Coordinates of N, CA, C and O in Angstrom, one line a residue:
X1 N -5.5 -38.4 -9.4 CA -4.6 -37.9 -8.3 C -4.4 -36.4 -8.4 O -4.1 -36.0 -9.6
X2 N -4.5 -35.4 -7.4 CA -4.4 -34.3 -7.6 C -3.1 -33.7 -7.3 O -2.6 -33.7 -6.1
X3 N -2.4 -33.2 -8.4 CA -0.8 -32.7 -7.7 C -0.8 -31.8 -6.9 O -1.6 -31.0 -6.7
X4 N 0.6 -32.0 -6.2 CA 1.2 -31.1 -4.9 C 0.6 -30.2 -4.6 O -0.3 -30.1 -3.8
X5 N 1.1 -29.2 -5.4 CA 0.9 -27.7 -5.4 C -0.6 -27.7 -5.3 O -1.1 -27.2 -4.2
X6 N -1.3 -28.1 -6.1 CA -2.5 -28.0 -6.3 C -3.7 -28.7 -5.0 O -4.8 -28.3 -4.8
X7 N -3.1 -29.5 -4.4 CA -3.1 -29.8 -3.1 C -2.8 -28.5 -1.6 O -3.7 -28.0 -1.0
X8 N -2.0 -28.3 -1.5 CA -1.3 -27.7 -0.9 C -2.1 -26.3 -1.2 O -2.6 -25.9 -0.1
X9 N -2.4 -25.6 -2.2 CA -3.4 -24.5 -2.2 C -4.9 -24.7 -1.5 O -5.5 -23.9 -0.8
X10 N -5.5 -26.4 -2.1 CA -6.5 -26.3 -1.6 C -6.6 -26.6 -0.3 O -7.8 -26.6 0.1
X11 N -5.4 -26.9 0.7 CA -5.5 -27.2 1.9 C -5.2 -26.1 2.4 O -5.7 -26.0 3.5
X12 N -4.1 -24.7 2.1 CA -4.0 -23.9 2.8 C -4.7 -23.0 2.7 O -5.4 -22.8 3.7
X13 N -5.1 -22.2 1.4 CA -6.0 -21.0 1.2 C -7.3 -21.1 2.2 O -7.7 -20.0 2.5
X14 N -7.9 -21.9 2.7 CA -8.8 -21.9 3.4 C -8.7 -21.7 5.0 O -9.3 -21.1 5.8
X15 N -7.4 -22.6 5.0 CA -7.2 -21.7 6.6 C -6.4 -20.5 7.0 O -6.2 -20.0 8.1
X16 N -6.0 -20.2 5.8 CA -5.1 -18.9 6.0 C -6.6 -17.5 6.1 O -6.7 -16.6 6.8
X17 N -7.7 -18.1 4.9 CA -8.6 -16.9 4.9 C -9.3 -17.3 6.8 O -9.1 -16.5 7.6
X18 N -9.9 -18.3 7.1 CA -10.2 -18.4 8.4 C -9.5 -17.6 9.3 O -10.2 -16.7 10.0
X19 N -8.3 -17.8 9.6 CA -7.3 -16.9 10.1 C -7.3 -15.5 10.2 O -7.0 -14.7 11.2
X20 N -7.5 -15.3 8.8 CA -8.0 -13.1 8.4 C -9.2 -13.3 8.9 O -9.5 -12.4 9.6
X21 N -10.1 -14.3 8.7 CA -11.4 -13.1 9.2 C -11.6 -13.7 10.6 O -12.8 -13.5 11.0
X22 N -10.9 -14.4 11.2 CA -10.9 -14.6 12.6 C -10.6 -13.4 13.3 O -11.5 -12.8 13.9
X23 N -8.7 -12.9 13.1 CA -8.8 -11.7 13.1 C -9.4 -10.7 13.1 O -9.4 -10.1 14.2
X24 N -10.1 -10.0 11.9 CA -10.4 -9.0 11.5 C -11.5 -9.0 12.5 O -11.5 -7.9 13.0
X25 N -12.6 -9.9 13.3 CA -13.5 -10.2 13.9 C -13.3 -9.8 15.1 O -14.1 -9.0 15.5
X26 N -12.1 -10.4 15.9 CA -11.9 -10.4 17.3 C -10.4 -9.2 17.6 O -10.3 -8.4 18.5
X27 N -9.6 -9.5 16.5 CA -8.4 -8.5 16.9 C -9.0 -6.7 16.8 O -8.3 -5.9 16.1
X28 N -9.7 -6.5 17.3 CA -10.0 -4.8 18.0 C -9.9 -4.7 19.2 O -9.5 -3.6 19.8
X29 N -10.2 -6.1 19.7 CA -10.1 -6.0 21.3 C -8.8 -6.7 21.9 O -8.7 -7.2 23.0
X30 N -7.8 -6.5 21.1 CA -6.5 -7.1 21.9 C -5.8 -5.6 21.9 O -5.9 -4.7 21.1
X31 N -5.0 -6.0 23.3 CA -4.1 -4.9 23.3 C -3.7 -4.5 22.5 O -4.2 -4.6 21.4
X32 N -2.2 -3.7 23.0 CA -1.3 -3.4 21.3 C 0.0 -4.6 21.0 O 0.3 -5.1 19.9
X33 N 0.4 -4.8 21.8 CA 1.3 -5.7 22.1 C 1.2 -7.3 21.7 O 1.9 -8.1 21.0
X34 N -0.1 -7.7 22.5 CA -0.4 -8.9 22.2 C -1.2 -8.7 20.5 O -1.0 -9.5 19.6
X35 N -1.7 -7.8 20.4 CA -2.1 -7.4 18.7 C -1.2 -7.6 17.7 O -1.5 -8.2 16.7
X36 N 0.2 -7.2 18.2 CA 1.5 -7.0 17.1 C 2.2 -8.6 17.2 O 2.9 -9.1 16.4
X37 N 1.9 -8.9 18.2 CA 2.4 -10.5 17.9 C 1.4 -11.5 17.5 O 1.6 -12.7 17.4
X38 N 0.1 -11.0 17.4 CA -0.7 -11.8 16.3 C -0.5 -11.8 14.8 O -0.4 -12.7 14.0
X39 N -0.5 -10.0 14.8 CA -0.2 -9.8 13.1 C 1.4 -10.5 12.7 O 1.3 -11.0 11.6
X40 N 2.3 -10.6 13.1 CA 3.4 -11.3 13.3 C 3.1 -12.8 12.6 O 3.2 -13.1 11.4
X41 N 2.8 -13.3 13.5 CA 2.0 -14.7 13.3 C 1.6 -15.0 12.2 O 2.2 -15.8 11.5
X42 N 0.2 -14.3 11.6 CA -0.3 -14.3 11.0 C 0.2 -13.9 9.4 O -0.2 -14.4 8.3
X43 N 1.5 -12.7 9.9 CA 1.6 -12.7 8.4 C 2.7 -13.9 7.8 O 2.9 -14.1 6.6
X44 N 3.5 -14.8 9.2 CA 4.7 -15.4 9.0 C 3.6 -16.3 7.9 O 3.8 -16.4 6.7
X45 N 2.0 -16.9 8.6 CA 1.8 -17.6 7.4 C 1.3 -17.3 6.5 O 1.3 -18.0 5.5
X46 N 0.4 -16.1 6.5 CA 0.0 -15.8 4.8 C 0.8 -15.3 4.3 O 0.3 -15.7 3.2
X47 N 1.8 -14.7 4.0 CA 2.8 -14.2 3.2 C 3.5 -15.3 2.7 O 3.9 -15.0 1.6
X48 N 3.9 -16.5 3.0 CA 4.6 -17.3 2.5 C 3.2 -18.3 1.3 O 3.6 -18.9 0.3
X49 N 1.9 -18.2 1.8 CA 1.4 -19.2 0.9 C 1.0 -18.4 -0.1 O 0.8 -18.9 -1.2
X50 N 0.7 -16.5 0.2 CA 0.6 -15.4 -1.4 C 2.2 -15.9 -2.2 O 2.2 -16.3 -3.4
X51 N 3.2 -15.8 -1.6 CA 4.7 -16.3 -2.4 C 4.9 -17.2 -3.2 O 5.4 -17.3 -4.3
X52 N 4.5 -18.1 -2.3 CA 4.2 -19.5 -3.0 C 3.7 -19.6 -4.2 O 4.2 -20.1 -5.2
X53 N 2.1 -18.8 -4.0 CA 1.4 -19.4 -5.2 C 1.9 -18.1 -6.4 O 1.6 -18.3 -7.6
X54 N 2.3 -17.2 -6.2 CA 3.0 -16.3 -6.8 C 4.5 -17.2 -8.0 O 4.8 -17.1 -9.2
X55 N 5.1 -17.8 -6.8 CA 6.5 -17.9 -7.5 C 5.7 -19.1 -8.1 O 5.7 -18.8 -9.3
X56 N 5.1 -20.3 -7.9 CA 4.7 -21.4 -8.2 C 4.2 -21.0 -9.8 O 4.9 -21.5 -10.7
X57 N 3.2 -20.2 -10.3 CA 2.8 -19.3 -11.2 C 3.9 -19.0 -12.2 O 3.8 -19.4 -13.3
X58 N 4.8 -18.4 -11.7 CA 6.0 -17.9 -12.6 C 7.0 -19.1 -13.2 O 7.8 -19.0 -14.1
X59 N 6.7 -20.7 -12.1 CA 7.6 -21.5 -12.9 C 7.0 -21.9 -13.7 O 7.5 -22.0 -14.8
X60 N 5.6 -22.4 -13.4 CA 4.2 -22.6 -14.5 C 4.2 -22.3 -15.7 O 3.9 -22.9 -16.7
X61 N 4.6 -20.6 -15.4 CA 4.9 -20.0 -17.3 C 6.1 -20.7 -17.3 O 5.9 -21.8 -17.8
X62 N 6.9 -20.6 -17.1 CA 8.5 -20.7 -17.5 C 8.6 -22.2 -18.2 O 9.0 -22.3 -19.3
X63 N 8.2 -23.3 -17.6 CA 8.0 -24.7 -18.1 C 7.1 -24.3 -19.3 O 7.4 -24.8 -20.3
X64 N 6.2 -23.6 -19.4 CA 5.4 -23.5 -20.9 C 6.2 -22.6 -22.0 O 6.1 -22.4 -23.2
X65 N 7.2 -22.2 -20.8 CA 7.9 -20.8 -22.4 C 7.2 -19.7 -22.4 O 7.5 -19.0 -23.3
X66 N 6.2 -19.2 -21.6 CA 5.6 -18.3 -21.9 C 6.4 -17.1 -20.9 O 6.1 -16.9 -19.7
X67 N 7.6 -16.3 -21.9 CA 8.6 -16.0 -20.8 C 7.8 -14.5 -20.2 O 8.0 -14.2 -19.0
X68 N 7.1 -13.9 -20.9 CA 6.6 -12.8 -20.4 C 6.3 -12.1 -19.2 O 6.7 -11.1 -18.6
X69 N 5.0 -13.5 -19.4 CA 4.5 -13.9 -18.0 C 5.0 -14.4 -17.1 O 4.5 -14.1 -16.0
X70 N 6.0 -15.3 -17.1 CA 6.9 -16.2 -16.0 C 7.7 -15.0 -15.2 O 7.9 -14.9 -14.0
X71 N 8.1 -14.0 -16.1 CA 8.5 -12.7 -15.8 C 7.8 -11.5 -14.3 O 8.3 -10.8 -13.4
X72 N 6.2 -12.0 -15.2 CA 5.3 -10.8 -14.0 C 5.4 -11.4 -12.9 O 5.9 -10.8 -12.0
X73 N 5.0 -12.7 -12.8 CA 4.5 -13.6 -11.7 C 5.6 -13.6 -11.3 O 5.4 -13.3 -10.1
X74 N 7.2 -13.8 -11.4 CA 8.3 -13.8 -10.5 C 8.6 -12.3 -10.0 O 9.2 -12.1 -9.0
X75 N 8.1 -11.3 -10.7 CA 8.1 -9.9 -10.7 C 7.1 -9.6 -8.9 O 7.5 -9.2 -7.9
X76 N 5.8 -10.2 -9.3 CA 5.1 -10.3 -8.2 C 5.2 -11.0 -7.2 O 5.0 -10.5 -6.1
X77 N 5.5 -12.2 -7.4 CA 6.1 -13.1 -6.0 C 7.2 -12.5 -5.3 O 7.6 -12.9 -4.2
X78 N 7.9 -11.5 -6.0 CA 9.6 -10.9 -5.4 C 8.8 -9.7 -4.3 O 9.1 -9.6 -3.1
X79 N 7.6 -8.7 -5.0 CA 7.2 -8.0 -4.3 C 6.5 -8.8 -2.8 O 6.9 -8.5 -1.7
X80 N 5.7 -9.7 -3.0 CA 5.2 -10.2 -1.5 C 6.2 -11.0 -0.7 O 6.0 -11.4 0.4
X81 N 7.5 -11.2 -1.5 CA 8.2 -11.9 -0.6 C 9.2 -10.1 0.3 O 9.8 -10.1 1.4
X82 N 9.0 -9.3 -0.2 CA 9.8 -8.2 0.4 C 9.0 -7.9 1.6 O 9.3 -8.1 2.8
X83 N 7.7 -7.4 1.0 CA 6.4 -7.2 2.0 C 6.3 -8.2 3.2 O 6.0 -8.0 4.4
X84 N 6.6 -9.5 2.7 CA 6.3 -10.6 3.8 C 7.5 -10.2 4.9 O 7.5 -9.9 6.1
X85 N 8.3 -10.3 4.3 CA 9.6 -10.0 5.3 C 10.1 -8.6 6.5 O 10.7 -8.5 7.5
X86 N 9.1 -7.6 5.5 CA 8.9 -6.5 6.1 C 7.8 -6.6 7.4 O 8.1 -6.3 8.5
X87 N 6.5 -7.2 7.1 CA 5.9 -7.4 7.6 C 6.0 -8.3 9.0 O 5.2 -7.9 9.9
X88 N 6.5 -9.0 9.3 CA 7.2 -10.1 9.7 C 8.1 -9.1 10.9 O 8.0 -9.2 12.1
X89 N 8.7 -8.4 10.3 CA 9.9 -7.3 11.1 C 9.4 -6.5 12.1 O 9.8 -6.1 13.1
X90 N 8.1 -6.3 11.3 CA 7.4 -5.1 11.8 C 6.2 -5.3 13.0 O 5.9 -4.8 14.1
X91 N 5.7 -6.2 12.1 CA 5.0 -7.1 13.4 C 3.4 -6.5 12.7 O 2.4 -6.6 13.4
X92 N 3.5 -6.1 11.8 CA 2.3 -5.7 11.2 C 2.0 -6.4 9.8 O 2.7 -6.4 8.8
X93 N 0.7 -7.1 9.8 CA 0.2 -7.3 8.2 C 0.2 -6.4 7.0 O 0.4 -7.0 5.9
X94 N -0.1 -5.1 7.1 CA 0.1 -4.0 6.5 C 1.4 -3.2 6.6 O 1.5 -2.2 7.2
X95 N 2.3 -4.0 5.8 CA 3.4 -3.1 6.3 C 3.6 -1.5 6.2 O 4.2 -0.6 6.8
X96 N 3.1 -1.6 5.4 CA 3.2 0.2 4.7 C 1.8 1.1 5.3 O 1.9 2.3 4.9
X97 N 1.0 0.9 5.9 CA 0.3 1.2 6.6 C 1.0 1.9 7.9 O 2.1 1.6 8.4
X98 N 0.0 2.9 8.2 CA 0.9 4.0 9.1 C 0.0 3.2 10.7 O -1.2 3.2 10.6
X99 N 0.7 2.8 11.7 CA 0.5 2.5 13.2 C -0.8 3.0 13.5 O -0.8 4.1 13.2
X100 N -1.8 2.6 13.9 CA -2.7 2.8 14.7 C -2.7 4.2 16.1 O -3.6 4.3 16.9

């Protein structure tokens, strides 16, 4: 039997990447408007399954003791959860990227 998480990656990572290169593909030819409420969309769900497998990571060390590392990986999941949120606000995937 394959656990949760490990489930849950292999069922999302694949349509989250379909999604980016759906985009990357077709979003040149959308307005600006309908553009910004794609990347919206888009980042509400990749940004939560990069967090995920980020924070998921850091409990992984933490159950082994390996506090170092449980450390980076919570260090890192705190950064994509800011970015996600920013992103999300902004209405852009690249939050820190300067507007088109």
């Amino acid at each position: 039997m394959i656990p949760a998480p490990d489930l849950y990656f292999l069922l999302a990572f694949p349509v989250v990447l379909i999604l980016v290169i759906g985009f990357l593909i077709f979003g040149g030819r959308l307005e600006g408007e309908r553009r910004q409420a794609v990347e919206r969309v888009l980042a509400a769900i990749i940004y939560p399954v990069i967090c995920i497998f980020w924070l998921w990571k850091a409990y992984d060390y933490g159950v082994r003791e390996e506090w170092m590392l449980a450390i980076a990986m919570l260090g890192v999941g705190l950064i994509f959860v800011m970015n996600g949120i920013r992103s999300v606000h902004q209405g852009r995937l690249a939050p820190r990227k300067r507007p088109r």
